[in-house]
C-alpha positions as a Python dict, from the first residue, in 0.01 Angstrom:
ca = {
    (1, 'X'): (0, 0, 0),
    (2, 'X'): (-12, -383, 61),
    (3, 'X'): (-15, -315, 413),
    (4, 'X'): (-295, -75, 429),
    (5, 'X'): (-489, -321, 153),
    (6, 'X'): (-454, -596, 425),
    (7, 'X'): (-554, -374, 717),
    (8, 'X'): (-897, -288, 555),
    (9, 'X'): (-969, -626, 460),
    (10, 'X'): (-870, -717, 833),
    (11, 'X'): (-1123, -410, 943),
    (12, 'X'): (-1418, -547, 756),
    (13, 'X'): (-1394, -856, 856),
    (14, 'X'): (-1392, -783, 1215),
    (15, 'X'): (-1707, -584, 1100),
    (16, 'X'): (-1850, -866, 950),
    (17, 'X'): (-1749, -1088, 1311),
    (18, 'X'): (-1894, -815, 1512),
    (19, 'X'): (-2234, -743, 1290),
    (20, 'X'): (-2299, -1126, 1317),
    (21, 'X'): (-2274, -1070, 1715),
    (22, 'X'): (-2518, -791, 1724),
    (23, 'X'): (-2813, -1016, 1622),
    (24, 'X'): (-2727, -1208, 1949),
    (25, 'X'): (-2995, -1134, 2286),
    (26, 'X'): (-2861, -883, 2530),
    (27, 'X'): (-2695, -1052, 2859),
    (28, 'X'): (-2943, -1052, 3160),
    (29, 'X'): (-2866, -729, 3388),
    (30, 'X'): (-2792, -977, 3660),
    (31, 'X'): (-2499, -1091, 3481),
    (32, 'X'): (-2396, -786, 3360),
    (33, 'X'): (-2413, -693, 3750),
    (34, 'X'): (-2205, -951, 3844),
    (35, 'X'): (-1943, -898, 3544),
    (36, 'X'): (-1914, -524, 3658),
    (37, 'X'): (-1909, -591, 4012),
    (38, 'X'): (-1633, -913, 3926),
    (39, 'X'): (-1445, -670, 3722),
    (40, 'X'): (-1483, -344, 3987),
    (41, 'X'): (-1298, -602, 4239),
    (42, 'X'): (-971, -703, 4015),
    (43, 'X'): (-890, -373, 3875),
    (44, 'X'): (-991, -218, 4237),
    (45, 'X'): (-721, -423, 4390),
    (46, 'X'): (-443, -427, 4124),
    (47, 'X'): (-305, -123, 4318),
    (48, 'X'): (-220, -385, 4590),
    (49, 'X'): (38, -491, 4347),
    (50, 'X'): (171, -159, 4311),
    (51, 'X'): (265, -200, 4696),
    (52, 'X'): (524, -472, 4615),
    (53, 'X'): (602, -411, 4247),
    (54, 'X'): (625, -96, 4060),
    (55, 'X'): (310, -104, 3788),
    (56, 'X'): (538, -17, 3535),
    (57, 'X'): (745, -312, 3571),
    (58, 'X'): (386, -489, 3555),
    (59, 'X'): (275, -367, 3242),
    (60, 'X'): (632, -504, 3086),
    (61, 'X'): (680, -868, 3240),
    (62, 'X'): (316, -978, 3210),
    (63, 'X'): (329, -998, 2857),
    (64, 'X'): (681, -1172, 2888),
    (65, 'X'): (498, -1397, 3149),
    (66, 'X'): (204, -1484, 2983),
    (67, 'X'): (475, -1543, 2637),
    (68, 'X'): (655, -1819, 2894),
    (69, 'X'): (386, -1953, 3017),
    (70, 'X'): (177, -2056, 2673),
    (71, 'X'): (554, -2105, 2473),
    (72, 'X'): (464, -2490, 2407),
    (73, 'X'): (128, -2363, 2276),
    (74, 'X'): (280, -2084, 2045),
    (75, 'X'): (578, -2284, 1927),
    (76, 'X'): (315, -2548, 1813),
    (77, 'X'): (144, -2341, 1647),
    (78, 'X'): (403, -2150, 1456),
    (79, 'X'): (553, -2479, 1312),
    (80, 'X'): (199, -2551, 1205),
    (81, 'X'): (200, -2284, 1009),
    (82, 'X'): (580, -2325, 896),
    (83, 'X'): (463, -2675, 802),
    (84, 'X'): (192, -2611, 563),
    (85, 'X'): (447, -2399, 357),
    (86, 'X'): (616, -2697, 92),
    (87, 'X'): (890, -2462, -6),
    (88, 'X'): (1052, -2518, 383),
    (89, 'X'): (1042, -2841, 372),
    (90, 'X'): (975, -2841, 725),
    (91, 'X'): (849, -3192, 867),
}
């Protein structure tokens, strides 16, 4: 019940977020071109990948890559959290 509780609230206020972005112009359709065509080109030629390393193996180490990578970033902010909790006594 708690958990559902803090999904909704979580739900509405990415509702709220995403309401707040709808007042915002619409991109120029050159942009939008260039995203789609950007985007057409990456996703076109992740296959390529597939050539060297099976895509399933993909989809499982770059999460575990991109975890590595940003560690120092997470780590920091974990203990940022841990820290503002007095009861751990963390320092």
């Amino acid at each position: 019940m708690l958990v559902e509780a803090l999904g909704d609230l979580g739900v509405q206020v990415l509702n709220a977020v995403l309401n707040i972005l709808d007042v915002l112009p619409d991109m120029p359709q050159a942009v939008v071109s260039a995203l789609g065509n950007f985007f057409d080109l990456v996703f076109d030629n992740c296959s390529l990948i597939g050539f060297f390393v099976p895509l399933p193996l993909v989809k499982i180490l770059l999460p575990l890559v991109v975890l590595v990578v940003n560690f120092e970033h997470i780590y920091a902010g974990v203990m940022w959290i841990l820290r503002k909790i007095p009861v751990l006594g963390i320092e």
